Short mmCIF file of C-alpha atoms and ligand atoms in Angstrom, two decimals:
data_model
loop_
_atom_site.label_atom_id
_atom_site.label_comp_id
_atom_site.label_asym_id
_atom_site.label_seq_id
_atom_site.Cartn_x
_atom_site.Cartn_y
_atom_site.Cartn_z
CA UNK L 1 -55.05 0.82 29.53
CA UNK L 2 -52.72 2.05 32.55
CA UNK L 3 -50.45 -1.32 33.80
CA UNK L 4 -48.68 -0.91 36.58
CA UNK L 5 -45.29 -1.42 36.27
CA UNK L 6 -42.57 -4.09 37.71
CA UNK L 7 -40.36 -3.06 40.22
CA UNK L 8 -37.31 -5.13 39.69
CA UNK L 9 -34.62 -5.90 42.55
CA UNK L 10 -31.06 -3.33 40.97
CA UNK L 11 -29.52 -6.96 40.82
CA UNK L 12 -31.43 -7.57 37.80
CA UNK L 13 -31.60 -4.70 36.42
CA UNK L 14 -27.71 -4.70 35.33
CA UNK L 15 -28.42 -7.61 33.24
CA UNK L 16 -25.62 -9.82 32.06
CA UNK L 17 -24.98 -11.85 29.16
CA UNK L 18 -23.01 -15.17 29.88
CA UNK L 19 -20.64 -14.79 26.49
CA UNK L 20 -17.17 -16.75 26.11
CA UNK L 21 -17.19 -17.81 29.88
CA UNK L 22 -16.96 -14.95 30.69
CA UNK L 23 -20.09 -12.37 31.86
CA UNK L 24 -20.15 -8.91 30.93
CA UNK L 25 -22.66 -6.86 31.44
CA UNK L 26 -24.68 -6.01 28.08
CA UNK L 27 -24.83 -2.51 28.31
CA UNK L 28 -21.10 -2.12 28.83
CA UNK L 29 -19.25 0.15 26.44
CA UNK L 30 -17.73 -1.86 23.61
CA UNK L 31 -14.50 -2.66 23.42
CA UNK L 32 -12.79 -0.77 20.93
CA UNK L 33 -11.42 -2.14 17.67
CA UNK L 34 -12.85 -5.30 17.71
CA UNK L 35 -14.95 -5.36 14.46
CA UNK L 36 -14.67 -5.03 11.07
CA UNK L 37 -16.59 -4.56 7.72
CA UNK L 38 -16.91 -5.78 4.56
CA UNK L 39 -18.02 -3.34 2.14
CA UNK L 40 -18.50 -3.50 -1.60
CA UNK L 41 -17.08 -0.74 -3.49
CA UNK L 42 -18.91 -0.73 -7.21
CA UNK L 43 -22.77 -1.71 -7.91
CA UNK L 44 -22.46 -4.99 -5.82
CA UNK L 45 -21.59 -8.49 -7.00
CA UNK L 46 -17.88 -7.94 -5.59
CA UNK L 47 -16.98 -11.46 -4.54
CA UNK L 48 -17.78 -10.66 -0.63
CA UNK L 49 -19.25 -13.81 0.45
CA UNK L 50 -15.71 -14.84 -0.62
CA UNK L 51 -14.08 -12.36 1.46
CA UNK L 52 -15.81 -12.87 4.41
CA UNK L 53 -15.48 -16.55 4.58
CA UNK L 54 -11.96 -16.42 4.49
CA UNK L 55 -12.30 -14.64 7.51
CA UNK L 56 -14.43 -15.60 9.07
CA UNK L 57 -12.65 -18.21 11.08
CA UNK L 58 -10.36 -15.47 12.74
CA UNK L 59 -14.19 -13.52 14.32
CA UNK L 60 -16.15 -14.79 16.62
CA UNK L 61 -19.23 -13.51 15.15
CA UNK L 62 -20.20 -12.93 11.65
CA UNK L 63 -23.07 -9.98 11.05
CA UNK L 64 -24.83 -9.53 7.77
CA UNK L 65 -26.34 -5.59 8.14
CA UNK L 66 -28.83 -4.43 5.45
CA UNK L 67 -30.70 -5.58 2.38
CA UNK L 68 -32.37 -8.80 2.09
CA UNK L 69 -32.51 -11.86 -0.66
CA UNK L 70 -31.80 -8.95 -3.05
CA UNK L 71 -28.38 -9.84 -3.16
CA UNK L 72 -26.55 -13.08 -3.76
CA UNK L 73 -23.02 -14.19 -1.86
CA UNK L 74 -21.62 -17.35 -3.66
CA UNK L 75 -18.44 -19.20 -2.26
CA UNK L 76 -17.59 -21.88 -3.40
CA UNK L 77 -14.89 -24.49 -1.17
CA UNK L 78 -13.31 -27.65 -2.97
CA UNK L 79 -15.13 -27.09 -6.14
CA UNK L 80 -18.25 -26.85 -4.51
CA UNK L 81 -20.55 -23.15 -5.16
CA UNK L 82 -22.82 -22.33 -2.08
CA UNK L 83 -25.22 -19.26 -2.88
CA UNK L 84 -25.50 -17.47 0.07
CA UNK L 85 -28.72 -14.44 -0.07
CA UNK L 86 -29.52 -13.44 3.65
CA UNK L 87 -27.23 -16.21 5.44
CA UNK L 88 -24.01 -14.77 6.44
CA UNK L 89 -21.36 -16.13 4.95
CA UNK L 90 -19.42 -17.50 8.18
CA UNK L 91 -22.19 -20.13 7.86
CA UNK L 92 -19.26 -22.10 6.43
CA UNK L 93 -17.24 -21.81 8.85
CA UNK L 94 -18.08 -23.64 11.98
CA UNK L 95 -18.58 -22.78 15.73
CA UNK L 96 -18.64 -19.20 14.38
CA UNK L 97 -22.60 -16.45 15.53
CA UNK L 98 -23.71 -16.55 12.42
CA UNK L 99 -26.04 -12.87 12.83
CA UNK L 100 -28.82 -11.58 10.19
CA UNK L 101 -28.60 -7.87 11.77
CA UNK L 102 -31.98 -5.28 12.68
CA UNK L 103 -31.04 -3.22 9.55
CA UNK L 104 -31.72 -7.03 7.42
CA UNK L 105 -35.38 -7.46 5.75
CA UNK L 106 -35.56 -11.29 6.05
CA UNK L 107 -38.49 -12.69 3.13
CA UNK L 108 -39.42 -15.59 5.51
CA UNK L 109 -40.07 -18.10 2.84
CA UNK L 110 -36.91 -17.31 1.15
CA UNK L 111 -34.66 -17.96 4.27
CA UNK L 112 -36.55 -20.78 4.80
CA UNK L 113 -35.80 -22.15 1.69
CA UNK L 114 -32.53 -21.26 2.00
CA UNK L 115 -32.01 -23.25 5.77
CA UNK L 116 -32.93 -26.64 4.23
CA UNK L 117 -30.72 -26.14 1.32
CA UNK L 118 -27.91 -26.48 3.40
CA UNK L 119 -28.90 -28.74 5.50
CA UNK L 120 -29.69 -31.13 2.81
CA UNK L 121 -25.90 -30.57 1.78
CA UNK L 122 -24.80 -31.34 5.40
CA UNK L 123 -24.23 -27.89 6.61
CA UNK L 124 -24.54 -26.26 10.45
CA UNK L 125 -26.37 -23.33 11.06
CA UNK L 126 -27.11 -23.91 14.78
CA UNK L 127 -25.01 -20.58 14.81
CA UNK L 128 -27.57 -19.02 13.67
CA UNK L 129 -29.28 -15.94 15.36
CA UNK L 130 -32.15 -13.49 13.65
CA UNK L 131 -32.58 -9.75 14.85
CA UNK L 132 -35.72 -9.59 16.89
CA UNK L 133 -35.74 -6.05 14.76
CA UNK L 134 -35.43 -6.81 11.55
CA UNK L 135 -38.24 -6.49 9.35
CA UNK L 136 -40.32 -8.80 7.44
CA UNK L 137 -40.81 -8.89 4.11
CA UNK L 138 -44.34 -9.44 3.31
CA UNK L 139 -46.02 -11.16 0.19
CA UNK L 140 -47.70 -7.64 -0.50
CA UNK L 141 -44.10 -6.04 -0.57
CA UNK L 142 -43.46 -8.31 -3.52
CA UNK L 143 -46.39 -7.60 -5.54
CA UNK L 144 -46.03 -3.52 -5.16
CA UNK L 145 -41.89 -4.19 -5.94
CA UNK L 146 -43.67 -5.73 -9.40
CA UNK L 147 -46.08 -3.51 -9.79
CA UNK L 148 -44.50 0.23 -9.54
CA UNK L 149 -41.45 -1.06 -11.98
CA UNK L 150 -44.17 -2.39 -13.94
CA UNK L 151 -46.70 1.11 -13.64
CA UNK L 152 -42.84 2.57 -13.72
CA UNK L 153 -41.81 1.30 -17.21
CA UNK L 154 -45.74 1.94 -18.92
CA UNK L 155 -44.96 6.10 -18.05
CA UNK L 156 -42.33 9.05 -18.82
CA UNK L 157 -40.51 7.15 -15.87
CA UNK L 158 -37.96 4.66 -15.68
CA UNK L 159 -38.04 1.71 -13.70
CA UNK L 160 -35.48 1.18 -11.03
CA UNK L 161 -34.48 -3.30 -12.75
CA UNK L 162 -35.19 -4.01 -8.20
CA UNK L 163 -34.53 -7.44 -8.17
CA UNK L 164 -38.78 -7.41 -7.09
CA UNK L 165 -37.50 -9.02 -3.84
CA UNK L 166 -39.85 -6.07 -2.31
CA UNK L 167 -37.07 -4.58 -0.69
CA UNK L 168 -38.11 -1.15 -1.03
CA UNK L 169 -41.97 -1.53 0.01
CA UNK L 170 -40.79 -3.33 2.54
CA UNK L 171 -38.09 -1.08 3.92
CA UNK L 172 -40.45 1.92 3.00
CA UNK L 173 -43.08 -0.25 5.66
CA UNK L 174 -40.17 0.12 8.08
CA UNK L 175 -40.31 4.07 8.00
CA UNK L 176 -43.90 4.21 7.36
CA UNK L 177 -44.49 1.94 10.67
CA UNK L 178 -47.96 1.20 11.28
CA UNK L 179 -48.62 -1.03 9.03
CA UNK L 180 -44.64 -3.13 9.30
CA UNK L 181 -43.79 -6.16 10.93
CA UNK L 182 -40.71 -7.18 13.06
CA UNK L 183 -39.24 -10.82 13.26
CA UNK L 184 -40.26 -10.40 17.37
CA UNK L 185 -43.65 -9.70 16.14
CA UNK L 186 -43.63 -13.20 14.61
CA UNK L 187 -43.55 -14.51 18.39
CA UNK L 188 -46.67 -13.04 19.02
CA UNK L 189 -48.99 -14.23 17.73
CA UNK L 190 -51.87 -12.38 19.19
CA UNK L 191 -51.15 -8.76 19.15
CA UNK L 192 -50.09 -9.30 14.95
CA UNK L 193 -53.03 -11.41 14.45
CA UNK L 194 -55.50 -8.47 15.88
CA UNK L 195 -52.94 -5.65 13.50
CA UNK L 196 -52.78 -8.35 10.35
CA UNK L 197 -57.02 -7.28 10.35
CA UNK L 198 -56.56 -3.57 9.17
CA UNK L 199 -52.25 -4.07 7.34
CA UNK L 200 -54.86 -6.35 4.86
CA UNK L 201 -57.50 -4.63 3.96
CA UNK L 202 -54.71 -1.09 3.68
CA UNK L 203 -52.77 -3.69 1.01
CA UNK L 204 -55.23 -4.86 -0.32
CA UNK L 205 -57.04 -1.26 -1.39
CA UNK L 206 -53.58 0.18 -1.49
CA UNK L 207 -52.46 -2.11 -4.30
CA UNK L 208 -55.70 -2.73 -5.70
CA UNK L 209 -55.71 1.32 -6.43
CA UNK L 210 -51.95 0.73 -8.23
CA UNK L 211 -53.24 -2.01 -10.48
CA UNK L 212 -56.65 -0.96 -11.48
CA UNK L 213 -60.13 -1.66 -11.25
CA UNK L 214 -60.43 -3.74 -14.06
CA UNK L 215 -56.63 -5.81 -13.56
CA UNK L 216 -57.91 -8.44 -11.66
CA UNK L 217 -57.45 -7.69 -7.22
CA UNK L 218 -54.88 -9.46 -4.96
CA UNK L 219 -56.90 -9.66 -2.33
CA UNK L 220 -54.57 -10.13 1.39
CA UNK L 221 -57.20 -12.94 3.81
CA UNK L 222 -55.96 -12.42 7.33
CA UNK L 223 -56.44 -15.43 8.22
CA UNK L 224 -54.49 -17.24 5.78
CA UNK L 225 -52.16 -14.15 5.97
CA UNK L 226 -51.88 -14.97 9.99
CA UNK L 227 -51.51 -18.56 8.88
CA UNK L 228 -48.05 -17.74 7.48
CA UNK L 229 -47.19 -15.69 10.13
CA UNK L 230 -47.59 -18.06 12.71
CA UNK L 231 -45.36 -20.92 10.34
CA UNK L 232 -42.70 -18.72 10.06
CA UNK L 233 -43.07 -18.17 14.12
CA UNK L 234 -43.08 -21.28 14.90
CA UNK L 235 -40.07 -22.22 12.47
CA UNK L 236 -37.90 -18.79 13.22
CA UNK L 237 -38.32 -18.62 16.75
CA UNK L 238 -35.85 -20.18 18.42
CA UNK L 239 -33.28 -18.38 15.86
CA UNK L 240 -35.03 -15.51 17.05
CA UNK L 241 -33.25 -12.83 19.69
CA UNK L 242 -32.22 -9.43 20.92
CA UNK L 243 -28.79 -9.16 18.27
CA UNK L 244 -27.95 -6.24 19.15
CA UNK L 245 -27.16 -6.87 22.95
CA UNK L 246 -25.53 -10.08 22.47
CA UNK L 247 -23.81 -8.01 19.72
CA UNK L 248 -22.66 -5.48 22.12
CA UNK L 249 -22.23 -8.30 24.92
CA UNK L 250 -19.31 -9.99 22.25
CA UNK L 251 -17.71 -6.90 22.02
CA UNK L 252 -17.09 -6.03 25.49
CA UNK L 253 -15.94 -9.59 25.88
CA UNK L 254 -12.96 -8.36 23.07
CA UNK L 255 -14.81 -10.83 20.66
CA UNK L 256 -13.91 -9.64 17.66
CA UNK L 257 -17.08 -9.12 15.28
CA UNK L 258 -17.69 -9.41 10.59
CA UNK L 259 -19.23 -6.78 9.18
CA UNK L 260 -20.75 -8.26 6.27
CA UNK L 261 -21.99 -5.65 4.08
CA UNK L 262 -24.92 -6.70 1.19
CA UNK L 263 -25.35 -5.22 -2.19
CA UNK L 264 -22.37 -2.26 -2.20
CA UNK L 265 -21.95 1.31 -2.38
CA UNK L 266 -22.77 2.29 -5.31
CA UNK L 267 -26.41 0.89 -4.84
CA UNK L 268 -26.52 3.04 -0.84
CA UNK L 269 -29.50 4.91 -0.97
CA UNK L 270 -28.06 7.96 0.60
CA UNK L 271 -24.33 7.49 -1.53
CA UNK L 272 -25.09 5.28 -4.48
CA UNK L 273 -25.85 6.69 -7.69
CA UNK L 274 -29.62 8.01 -6.55
CA UNK L 275 -31.89 7.10 -7.79
CA UNK L 276 -30.70 3.71 -9.77
CA UNK L 277 -29.58 2.15 -5.93
CA UNK L 278 -31.19 -0.16 -3.33
CA UNK L 279 -33.05 0.68 -0.01
CA UNK L 280 -30.77 0.36 2.39
CA UNK L 281 -27.01 1.78 3.63
CA UNK L 282 -25.73 -0.40 2.69
CA UNK L 283 -21.31 1.33 2.30
CA UNK L 284 -20.24 0.71 5.26
CA UNK L 285 -21.97 2.98 7.97
CA UNK L 286 -24.59 0.89 7.62
CA UNK L 287 -22.97 -1.48 9.95
CA UNK L 288 -23.26 0.05 13.62
CA UNK L 289 -26.87 0.88 12.94
CA UNK L 290 -27.84 -1.75 10.89
CA UNK L 291 -26.16 -4.72 13.99
CA UNK L 292 -26.93 -2.11 16.80
CA UNK L 293 -23.08 -1.86 18.02
CA UNK L 294 -21.24 1.16 18.30
CA UNK L 295 -19.21 3.45 15.59
CA UNK L 296 -16.75 3.03 17.71
CA UNK L 297 -16.18 -0.42 17.78
CA UNK L 298 -15.84 -0.30 14.25
CA UNK L 299 -11.65 -0.68 13.88
CA UNK L 300 -11.13 -1.91 10.54
CA UNK L 301 -12.96 -1.46 6.79
CA UNK L 302 -11.88 -3.48 3.92
CA UNK L 303 -13.14 -2.82 0.64
CA UNK L 304 -14.50 -4.89 -1.66
CA UNK L 305 -13.74 -4.51 -5.54
CA UNK L 306 -13.50 -6.63 -8.67
CA UNK L 307 -11.09 -6.42 -11.55
CA UNK L 308 -13.81 -4.58 -13.72
CA UNK L 309 -17.13 -3.36 -13.53
CA UNK L 310 -20.67 -4.92 -13.06
CA UNK L 311 -24.07 -3.46 -12.60
CA UNK L 312 -27.01 -5.66 -12.82
CA UNK L 313 -30.74 -3.00 -13.36
CA UNK L 314 -31.16 -0.41 -14.83
CA UNK L 315 -28.91 3.32 -14.02
CA UNK L 316 -26.12 4.69 -15.17
CA UNK L 317 -21.98 3.27 -15.99
CA UNK L 318 -20.29 5.42 -17.82
CA UNK L 319 -17.63 2.97 -18.34
CA UNK L 320 -20.07 0.00 -20.13
CA UNK L 321 -18.93 -2.34 -22.91
CA UNK L 322 -21.40 -1.20 -25.75
CA UNK L 323 -20.04 1.79 -27.23
CA UNK L 324 -19.10 -0.77 -30.39
CA UNK L 325 -18.94 -4.20 -31.84
CA UNK L 326 -14.93 -5.14 -30.52
CA UNK L 327 -16.24 -3.43 -27.19
CA UNK L 328 -19.25 -5.66 -26.92
CA UNK L 329 -17.06 -8.31 -27.37
CA UNK L 330 -14.54 -7.82 -24.55
CA UNK L 331 -17.34 -7.55 -22.10
CA UNK L 332 -19.27 -10.47 -23.46
CA UNK L 333 -15.95 -12.99 -22.80
CA UNK L 334 -15.88 -11.02 -19.86
CA UNK L 335 -19.51 -11.74 -18.31
CA UNK L 336 -18.77 -15.49 -19.87
CA UNK L 337 -15.25 -15.75 -17.59
CA UNK L 338 -16.58 -14.79 -15.16
CA UNK L 339 -19.60 -16.03 -14.63
CA UNK L 340 -21.48 -12.23 -15.02
CA UNK L 341 -25.20 -13.39 -14.45
CA UNK L 342 -26.53 -12.37 -10.78
CA UNK L 343 -26.83 -15.06 -8.63
CA UNK L 344 -30.23 -14.22 -6.98
CA UNK L 345 -32.18 -13.47 -10.49
CA UNK L 346 -30.13 -14.59 -13.08
CA UNK L 347 -29.53 -11.51 -15.18
CA UNK L 348 -26.99 -11.35 -17.16
CA UNK L 349 -25.23 -8.56 -16.08
CA UNK L 350 -23.54 -5.14 -17.50
CA UNK L 351 -19.78 -5.76 -18.22
CA UNK L 352 -17.94 -2.70 -18.35
CA UNK L 353 -14.20 -1.68 -17.25
CA UNK L 354 -12.80 -0.95 -13.96
CA UNK L 355 -13.98 2.42 -13.20
CA UNK L 356 -11.11 3.66 -10.70
CA UNK L 357 -12.63 7.28 -10.20
CA UNK L 358 -15.92 5.65 -8.60
CA UNK L 359 -13.45 4.00 -6.62
CA UNK L 360 -11.66 6.14 -5.43
CA UNK L 361 -15.03 7.63 -4.29
CA UNK L 362 -15.86 4.90 -2.18
CA UNK L 363 -12.68 3.81 -1.00
CA UNK L 364 -12.80 7.50 -0.02
CA UNK L 365 -16.83 7.12 1.61
CA UNK L 366 -16.42 4.04 3.51
CA UNK L 367 -12.92 5.00 4.96
CA UNK L 368 -11.18 2.17 3.51
CA UNK L 369 -8.00 0.58 5.15
CA UNK L 370 -7.27 -2.11 2.43
CA UNK L 371 -9.14 -3.08 -1.18
CA UNK L 372 -9.84 -6.68 -1.87
CA UNK L 373 -9.25 -6.81 -5.91
CA UNK L 374 -11.00 -10.06 -6.89
CA UNK L 375 -11.70 -12.18 -10.22
CA UNK L 376 -8.35 -10.59 -11.05
CA UNK L 377 -8.03 -13.79 -13.24
CA UNK L 378 -10.96 -13.21 -15.57
CA UNK L 379 -9.15 -10.49 -17.44
CA UNK L 380 -6.71 -12.75 -18.28
CA UNK L 381 -6.14 -13.00 -22.27
CA UNK L 382 -7.31 -9.18 -22.88
CA UNK L 383 -4.83 -6.65 -24.96
CA UNK L 384 -4.95 -3.57 -23.66
CA UNK L 385 -7.05 -3.27 -20.36
CA UNK L 386 -8.89 -0.15 -20.05
CA UNK L 387 -8.64 2.18 -16.22
CA UNK L 388 -11.64 4.58 -16.00
CA UNK L 389 -9.98 7.32 -13.90
CA UNK L 390 -12.00 10.19 -14.55
CA UNK L 391 -14.76 11.67 -16.07
CA UNK L 392 -14.95 14.84 -18.72
CA UNK L 393 -18.60 16.27 -17.82
CA UNK L 394 -20.17 19.09 -20.19
CA UNK L 395 -15.82 20.05 -21.21
CA UNK L 396 -15.15 19.64 -18.28
CA UNK L 397 -12.59 17.10 -16.38
CA UNK L 398 -13.72 16.25 -12.69
CA UNK L 399 -11.95 13.75 -10.77
CA UNK L 400 -14.93 13.47 -8.22
CA UNK L 401 -18.25 10.91 -9.04
CA UNK L 402 -21.31 13.30 -9.38
CA UNK L 403 -24.06 13.08 -6.09
CA UNK L 404 -26.70 11.06 -8.63
CA UNK L 405 -27.32 9.50 -11.47
CA UNK L 406 -28.49 11.97 -14.01
CA UNK L 407 -25.25 14.07 -13.81
CA UNK L 408 -23.66 10.80 -14.37
CA UNK L 409 -25.62 9.66 -17.19
CA UNK L 410 -23.58 12.89 -18.95
CA UNK L 411 -20.16 11.95 -17.62
CA UNK L 412 -17.89 10.94 -20.23
CA UNK L 413 -15.13 8.33 -19.40
CA UNK L 414 -11.61 9.51 -19.08
CA UNK L 415 -9.16 6.04 -19.90
CA UNK L 416 -5.76 5.22 -18.99
CA UNK L 417 -4.37 1.75 -20.90
CA UNK L 418 -2.85 -0.85 -19.42
CA UNK L 419 -0.84 -3.66 -20.52
CA UNK L 420 -2.61 -7.09 -20.39
CA UNK L 421 -2.22 -10.47 -19.12
CA UNK L 422 -2.61 -14.14 -19.62
CA UNK L 423 -3.63 -16.85 -16.87
CA UNK L 424 -2.68 -16.73 -13.36
CA UNK L 425 -5.00 -18.80 -11.90
CA UNK L 426 -2.20 -21.06 -10.05
CA UNK L 427 -0.33 -17.89 -8.59
CA UNK L 428 -0.17 -17.97 -4.34
CA UNK L 429 2.12 -14.92 -3.42
CA UNK L 430 2.23 -11.87 -5.35
CA UNK L 431 5.59 -13.17 -6.50
CA UNK L 432 3.84 -15.48 -8.98
CA UNK L 433 1.61 -13.07 -10.83
CA UNK L 434 3.05 -11.94 -14.68
CA UNK L 435 4.41 -8.80 -14.15
CA UNK L 436 1.08 -7.09 -16.35
CA UNK L 437 -0.93 -8.24 -13.07
CA UNK L 438 0.77 -6.48 -11.23
CA UNK L 439 1.75 -3.36 -13.01
CA UNK L 440 -2.18 -3.01 -12.93
CA UNK L 441 -3.04 -3.67 -9.16
CA UNK L 442 0.03 -1.13 -8.73
CA UNK L 443 -1.82 1.95 -10.90
CA UNK L 444 -5.07 1.07 -8.61
CA UNK L 445 -3.17 1.71 -4.69
CA UNK L 446 -1.60 4.38 -6.67
CA UNK L 447 -5.31 5.40 -7.80
CA UNK L 448 -6.94 5.07 -4.90
CA UNK L 449 -4.60 5.88 -2.14
CA UNK L 450 -5.11 2.01 -0.28
CA UNK L 451 -3.36 -0.54 -0.29
CA UNK L 452 -4.07 -3.94 -1.77
CA UNK L 453 -4.72 -6.64 0.91
CA UNK L 454 -6.00 -9.57 -0.70
CA UNK L 455 -6.05 -10.72 -4.77
CA UNK L 456 -8.61 -12.96 -6.09
CA UNK L 457 -7.18 -15.91 -8.88
CA UNK L 458 -10.36 -18.16 -9.15
CA UNK L 459 -13.08 -18.61 -7.30
CA UNK L 460 -11.86 -21.25 -4.38
CA UNK L 461 -11.04 -20.85 -1.04
CA UNK L 462 -7.41 -21.79 -1.86
CA UNK L 463 -6.91 -19.66 -5.19
CA UNK L 464 -6.14 -16.53 -2.36
CA UNK L 465 -3.21 -14.19 -2.34
CA UNK L 466 -2.76 -12.00 0.70
CA UNK L 467 -1.00 -8.87 -0.18
CA UNK L 468 -0.82 -6.49 2.58
CA UNK L 469 2.21 -4.90 2.64
CA UNK L 470 1.59 -2.74 5.41
CA UNK L 471 0.26 0.28 4.73
CA UNK L 472 -2.77 2.17 4.81
CA UNK L 473 -4.52 1.36 8.62
CA UNK L 474 -3.23 -2.10 8.39
CA UNK L 475 -1.49 -1.77 12.05
CA UNK L 476 0.87 -5.14 13.19
CA UNK L 477 -2.14 -7.17 13.55
CA UNK L 478 -3.67 -6.16 9.74
CA UNK L 479 -6.88 -6.32 8.68
CA UNK L 480 -10.23 -7.93 9.63
CA UNK L 481 -6.94 -10.36 11.71
CA UNK L 482 -5.13 -10.37 8.33
CA UNK L 483 -0.95 -10.28 9.40
CA UNK L 484 0.63 -7.77 7.17
CA UNK L 485 3.08 -10.26 4.90
CA UNK L 486 6.04 -9.15 3.41
CA UNK L 487 5.73 -6.07 0.51
CA UNK L 488 6.61 -7.75 -2.54
P1 IMP Z 1 -33.60 -4.00 -4.81
O1 IMP Z 1 -32.57 -3.83 -4.29
O2 IMP Z 1 -34.19 -5.55 -5.17
O3 IMP Z 1 -34.65 -2.71 -5.05
O4 IMP Z 1 -32.73 -3.03 -6.30
C1 IMP Z 1 -33.04 -2.03 -6.86
C2 IMP Z 1 -30.94 -1.54 -7.72
O5 IMP Z 1 -30.11 -2.34 -6.86
C3 IMP Z 1 -31.17 -2.91 -8.69
O6 IMP Z 1 -31.04 -2.60 -9.51
C4 IMP Z 1 -30.82 -4.41 -8.47
O7 IMP Z 1 -30.92 -4.79 -9.76
C5 IMP Z 1 -29.45 -3.70 -7.16
N1 IMP Z 1 -29.39 -4.93 -6.93
C6 IMP Z 1 -29.89 -4.81 -5.90
N2 IMP Z 1 -28.83 -6.09 -4.79
C7 IMP Z 1 -27.98 -6.25 -5.22
C8 IMP Z 1 -26.48 -7.03 -5.47
O8 IMP Z 1 -26.55 -8.12 -4.55
N3 IMP Z 1 -26.05 -7.29 -6.32
C9 IMP Z 1 -25.81 -6.17 -7.35
N4 IMP Z 1 -27.78 -5.08 -7.51
C10 IMP Z 1 -28.08 -5.08 -6.78
#
């Protein structure tokens, strides 16, 4: 089939976008220095949502750049807890554009429920926009995730311990292309309907082959799936747009953008503890590809970590508190005080001592300029705190995190012991903290080589200490709009 090219006037070709009262061409180079990335430095659940919520009002847009409904960010405002999975945490601040970027995989049913939940609590979601390039998690992705995990657990292989939210199969389809569905496709029902006939046939055959002949086949009816897609198109149509062009226009107009990473660096598909990782680029590098902005528009990178380690799912965790009864009791105490149960799946998280060798690696990989140390209050009452600074691997001392799960599982942690501290939930400045807590933070700064920018001493927005003392990369206006405070 041939089409006649449409020739438009040169003035139309220079597409303009109205941004913040000024007209900026959407293809102009983005202004430098307007973006800040919030990235997790451990295995997820570090408290990134709280930091994004805290910094959101200093930015005009917040964009989520990776992952899907596998992530769970909880934010507490005046004692009320909000659990967010797909919608950026910035939604809880008014007058901010909240963007689900092209790097995200969207489960429309999940998003619907999340929106309904926010509306029921009176949250204004009119600032939400969804990238037309973001991929749709389809029913067969969730079914395949479940089946693959079962398959792996039955054989000589080990399951990944996924959230079963269809994340891996959806990203796999994105890479495969032919059978993938993007949010923008939901707005072209006729084209999609023709494709769905073939996609449903392939997915039915594929899943049937994994399930086996006597296990009861799942069959995907193209008409039913088409109806589902049309209902999603109707619901999300008003939100779906070219968010990448919009973000570049905003950056060109001098606006600042907060990039919200989901999951975390040790779960990054390239740089994490492979294969026990998720399927996206959670590290700061993913911010540019996952939202469609130039790398040069990213000026600040804040790394979020807890005062200890947690991990959900399979894979090695050298500092896990499981060695003996005393260790297990400390781990259980931390799990209970820190509410260490998955926001998404409710699974109890594995708990361990702070692994600074891992954080040093992720901070350096991401180019982190400031650390946010979260949940420090949860450590209160633990008499002696252990911190891992390196490992012994096959009789040799190593400082660097090994490149994969096989080698990491053979590592024994090397610990430094520090004094514990009591209740710190009332502290609002560094000087309110007991000296042992300050020594713990100093040790983190020295070992990682990055200054501490924020300390969280409780779940509420108010229970946050801005600690930055103008160290590496803080600059005069600070990272993420945080002005440097007096040195402690
Ligand atoms: P998937 O992302 O559902 O494929 O799961 C892959 C691995 O990443 C599993 O070990 C999950 O438990 C883990 N994971 C994915 N997202 C998160 C998160 O937001 N926090 C903690 N672990 C996560």
